[in-house]
Amino acid sequence: MARDGGSRLTAVCFLASYIWLSCSLQRHSLIDQPRLSSFLLLFVSGTIAFIASLFSKWLPGADGRFDSEAILKGMQSSLPHRPRRFYVPCIIFLIVFRLEIVHEVMRDFQCATEGVEAFLPVLLAAHEFFSHRTVQVASDEPEDMWGNPLEDFMKWFMSSPITLLFSTLLFSYGVFMLGNFTSRSTYFCSTLMNQSSFTVLIQWLGVFIDAVILVMLWRVLSWARTTKSRLRTLGGIMILASIGVSSLWLVTRISQNQEIIGHHPFKGIGSLYFFDVSSTALLIATLAISTALWVCDSTALEPTAIATFTSGLLGSISTVLSIGTYQQTSPGEPLVVLTIISIGFIIFTYANNMRWIVVFKRVFLMLLLACIIITSTIFAAVRNKPLDRHPVDDLVYKSRVEADRWLRHATVSTTLKLAVAEYKDRHQGRDPPPNFDKWFEFAQQRKSVVVDRFDQIERDILPFWGMKQHRIREGLEMLEGLPDIGIIKIEDGMVSHNQPINPSQRIVLDEAALMISKFAIHLPTMAIAINLKERPRILVPWDDVHRFTMAGGGKPRFQFIPHRAHKRGEEEPKPAENNPAGTFKATRGSAAQPYVSPKKFRQLEALACPPGSAARGGVHWDVRDFCSSCVRPHSEGQFLQDWEMFLDPCHQPDIFNLHDLHTTPHLYDLHQDLLPLFSRSKTDSFNDILIPLIRPDVEYEPEGLGFDQKKNIVFWQGDAKDSQVITPQSLLGGHRHRLVHLANNASAVDQVSMLLGAQIHGKDKFRYEETRVKEANGPLPFEFSFTNAEACDDTNCQLLQQEFGFKEPAKALENRYVMLLDSADGPPPDLLPTLRSNSVPVLASVFREWYTERLMPWVHFVPVDLRYHALHSTMAYFIGLKNRGLINGRQQLTDGREEDARWIAEQGRKWADKALRKEDMEVYLFRLLLEWGRVIDDNRDNLGFVL
């Protein structure tokens, strides 16, 4: 390979586009519309190939092998067999069929086997083996009868087609083995809904079709006379294949009564999608053109083998670098796989007579691989050391220090003068709102421990400083006409609301009005709109929020890109001129949609993230594999460390597949305009303003049992009626369903990394070990289940019953550890009662409420990542594994840290009684409405409290 500079450039282009494409496809908006995306990519790539043919004289092989004297010199044997006439239509049909297989595998990707594609070079090598033609070289010299037998054997071994097949099988199997080192997501393959054996079968069929396409395309292109004709043939095949895919796409949409063009009123989705189409099509065209030029200069096997080897080498290095962490518990296996891949490929280069590999000489590649193996071995020996301390020990200590620091920062002010100075210091010199002295007196009377730290209020209201006051009032008028919106009016110290028909909604507004009435005399005249549904509704694109925030003189919600500050007096920012949907619409209902599919909802959430963030980069479609890069920013090893960062979805796009909020349709009005709507809870993507509201259906009676009197059980139970809508994605990836499946329905092959203790030289050490999930569940007292007190008549209930079964209802607070999970629409309703109950709250949530910033992980609750990859290790730390059964074939010696669990339960109860009381709700609400009253005032820039 790479006989000259042009051929080497072709190989470089091939390898660069292959690596870039492999990495970029991990997150793409194209996956949500597979047939349309396939049509556009093939059509644009084929067009680019046609355009490239116009410049063929600057490309390698411009003269074509038929224009040389090669055939006249008897070298026609280097050509493949002449293609048949039916090859081109057959290739087109197979490309369309292969893409349909890809779509089918993607539909049940959690059931797919990783690494099957690594055997594509084996099929191509098998083709060369069975079609091998021995070239007879005529010679006038007599045969050497006394040659060295060893040299003869080595010469035969290196030139034998058997060696080629064996070496290809060796390094392909090594690449396939890398799949064993990839941690699996808890998104599960259901025995009820999925057919895993069928998925694996069509995976293998797809690899076979790949081999057939490559061989036939190699023959067609190799017999083309010039590079120009090759590229035109390639472009024609791709364009005709795109027509076939588009025909299937149209038939599918018509048969399903869908719009031919998926029109939607949302901002930004179309531009993001077509940017991905254009950039990916350019990559695919580069890959296809360079492959076409390369295979005509060698065989279809050579570039395929190099691509597979490159994937295996990079994967092996990545696996070696993770040795000693929870992702790679065995130091030896990655080194063995790296060695197998390296040896197999080196033998392959000899068997295939490859003196150059892309731009490297074979001897240089051998030295490079030897250095990589030696370095990896030393690295593995250094990294494979046990931990001296359990990470949770450090997390509990650090969090305790951070909680003390937070409390000191929140209670600086003991006098009004200090409170005013502190406010101005934290708000860039801005004076406090009018009647701030009344609020401070109110907070002192209520014995509020939090006086200075109201960051959530500042974040929620800051974008409205960049919006004109009349626009805020127009937004309120729009909200007044929508269903499930409560309107509270405050005028002359009197509070009233719009009396909703729903009794529970009326109770919520009555309680809110009662709280406001205690300080309404100090508030200006205003009306506020309250979302009476659990799910938030204001989802504004990041670009718009950023403009409003900058105009308001503050910092953006997510600081990913540099900016310059704007003064509040500047003109309100306008949506982009090329975005007609961005114009604010004051007419009722014009900017909202009553139903949003999960797919569109995930795209809208991605637009709420800043440019450059992982979520903005595209949809994370790989539901099968664990996303380590998604958890790394907020984790310390396996354990959740930074709760605030965990609540930000923008660095963890896989979360859009792992929570019912993202996998079920949005059934309420969803707005992309910044509207003044107050809600009980929201995720960091939304722009609702958080307000303290009671929950009429939750009892706040204190639990009488002490921690030691409770059952040593980790408990969660969900009601089937809460699952009003179940989609295939929510059943397999929903946060509640995955938890129950993990504890009760794990398969024999499911594994989890677990931090286990060991005695080494008489000292307690800890080491991550790979453990079967069923075996890890055994010693840990998990009780996770669904319950159903009503008749199971609807389809959703029956589906839950068949997949998970139901158990009798039980009292959660009778157990020491209570798992708290979100509903599909909001945060766990039982968080505050659990905090007050002497049980340990084990919290896995993506929502914020008014008090979220007051709770400290590892101090007031035990945080658990929604992926549940650290659930076993976390609970084993508190409960212990000693005398609880075998794990990995041996008794465990780790004692439980019951005293830490008791301390967290006590701290949570004390803090709830001190900072999460109804009085604290009133103090927060008073402060919130003071700030809001100033923002909506026409003279807000001149309003303020001054001593």
PDB file of N, CA and C in Angstrom, residues 28-30 36-37 40-41 44-45 272-283:
ATOM      1  N   HIS A  28     -25.816  12.586  17.464  1.00  0.00           N
ATOM      2  CA  HIS A  28     -26.256  13.210  16.231  1.00  0.00           C
ATOM      3  C   HIS A  28     -27.757  13.400  16.230  1.00  0.00           C
ATOM      4  N   SER A  29     -28.207  14.522  15.702  1.00  0.00           N
ATOM      5  CA  SER A  29     -29.644  14.736  15.542  1.00  0.00           C
ATOM      6  C   SER A  29     -30.196  13.929  14.376  1.00  0.00           C
ATOM      7  N   LEU A  30     -29.300  13.343  13.549  1.00  0.00           N
ATOM      8  CA  LEU A  30     -29.749  12.574  12.390  1.00  0.00           C
ATOM      9  C   LEU A  30     -30.424  11.264  12.792  1.00  0.00           C
ATOM     10  N   LEU A  36     -35.035   9.662   6.470  1.00  0.00           N
ATOM     11  CA  LEU A  36     -34.806  10.979   5.864  1.00  0.00           C
ATOM     12  C   LEU A  36     -33.324  11.322   5.895  1.00  0.00           C
ATOM     13  N   SER A  37     -32.661  11.032   7.013  1.00  0.00           N
ATOM     14  CA  SER A  37     -31.230  11.319   7.130  1.00  0.00           C
ATOM     15  C   SER A  37     -30.431  10.490   6.138  1.00  0.00           C
ATOM     16  N   LEU A  40     -30.831  12.004   2.620  1.00  0.00           N
ATOM     17  CA  LEU A  40     -30.089  13.253   2.440  1.00  0.00           C
ATOM     18  C   LEU A  40     -28.585  13.008   2.408  1.00  0.00           C
ATOM     19  N   LEU A  41     -28.106  12.128   3.290  1.00  0.00           N
ATOM     20  CA  LEU A  41     -26.666  11.870   3.328  1.00  0.00           C
ATOM     21  C   LEU A  41     -26.185  11.217   2.044  1.00  0.00           C
ATOM     22  N   VAL A  44     -26.486  13.915  -0.914  1.00  0.00           N
ATOM     23  CA  VAL A  44     -25.456  14.964  -0.858  1.00  0.00           C
ATOM     24  C   VAL A  44     -24.074  14.365  -1.090  1.00  0.00           C
ATOM     25  N   SER A  45     -23.785  13.197  -0.506  1.00  0.00           N
ATOM     26  CA  SER A  45     -22.478  12.560  -0.700  1.00  0.00           C
ATOM     27  C   SER A  45     -22.265  12.171  -2.154  1.00  0.00           C
ATOM     28  N   LEU A 272     -30.241  23.096  13.142  1.00  0.00           N
ATOM     29  CA  LEU A 272     -29.316  22.150  13.753  1.00  0.00           C
ATOM     30  C   LEU A 272     -29.268  20.858  12.954  1.00  0.00           C
ATOM     31  N   TYR A 273     -30.428  20.399  12.494  1.00  0.00           N
ATOM     32  CA  TYR A 273     -30.502  19.141  11.753  1.00  0.00           C
ATOM     33  C   TYR A 273     -29.763  19.255  10.419  1.00  0.00           C
ATOM     34  N   PHE A 274     -30.011  20.325   9.680  1.00  0.00           N
ATOM     35  CA  PHE A 274     -29.396  20.436   8.364  1.00  0.00           C
ATOM     36  C   PHE A 274     -27.904  20.771   8.446  1.00  0.00           C
ATOM     37  N   PHE A 275     -27.471  21.352   9.531  1.00  0.00           N
ATOM     38  CA  PHE A 275     -26.031  21.505   9.728  1.00  0.00           C
ATOM     39  C   PHE A 275     -25.384  20.130   9.895  1.00  0.00           C
ATOM     40  N   ASP A 276     -26.034  19.260  10.690  1.00  0.00           N
ATOM     41  CA  ASP A 276     -25.510  17.904  10.864  1.00  0.00           C
ATOM     42  C   ASP A 276     -25.506  17.140   9.542  1.00  0.00           C
ATOM     43  N   VAL A 277     -26.546  17.330   8.741  1.00  0.00           N
ATOM     44  CA  VAL A 277     -26.614  16.645   7.447  1.00  0.00           C
ATOM     45  C   VAL A 277     -25.452  17.071   6.554  1.00  0.00           C
ATOM     46  N   SER A 278     -25.231  18.368   6.440  1.00  0.00           N
ATOM     47  CA  SER A 278     -24.182  18.855   5.544  1.00  0.00           C
ATOM     48  C   SER A 278     -22.789  18.438   6.013  1.00  0.00           C
ATOM     49  N   SER A 279     -22.518  18.563   7.304  1.00  0.00           N
ATOM     50  CA  SER A 279     -21.184  18.212   7.802  1.00  0.00           C
ATOM     51  C   SER A 279     -20.934  16.708   7.708  1.00  0.00           C
ATOM     52  N   THR A 280     -21.947  15.911   8.040  1.00  0.00           N
ATOM     53  CA  THR A 280     -21.771  14.454   7.986  1.00  0.00           C
ATOM     54  C   THR A 280     -21.667  13.973   6.543  1.00  0.00           C
ATOM     55  N   ALA A 281     -22.439  14.575   5.649  1.00  0.00           N
ATOM     56  CA  ALA A 281     -22.361  14.185   4.235  1.00  0.00           C
ATOM     57  C   ALA A 281     -20.970  14.452   3.669  1.00  0.00           C
ATOM     58  N   LEU A 282     -20.356  15.547   4.068  1.00  0.00           N
ATOM     59  CA  LEU A 282     -18.998  15.842   3.618  1.00  0.00           C
ATOM     60  C   LEU A 282     -18.018  14.779   4.100  1.00  0.00           C
ATOM     61  N   LEU A 283     -18.181  14.348   5.352  1.00  0.00           N
ATOM     62  CA  LEU A 283     -17.326  13.287   5.882  1.00  0.00           C
ATOM     63  C   LEU A 283     -17.539  11.971   5.144  1.00  0.00           C
TER      64      LEU A 283
END
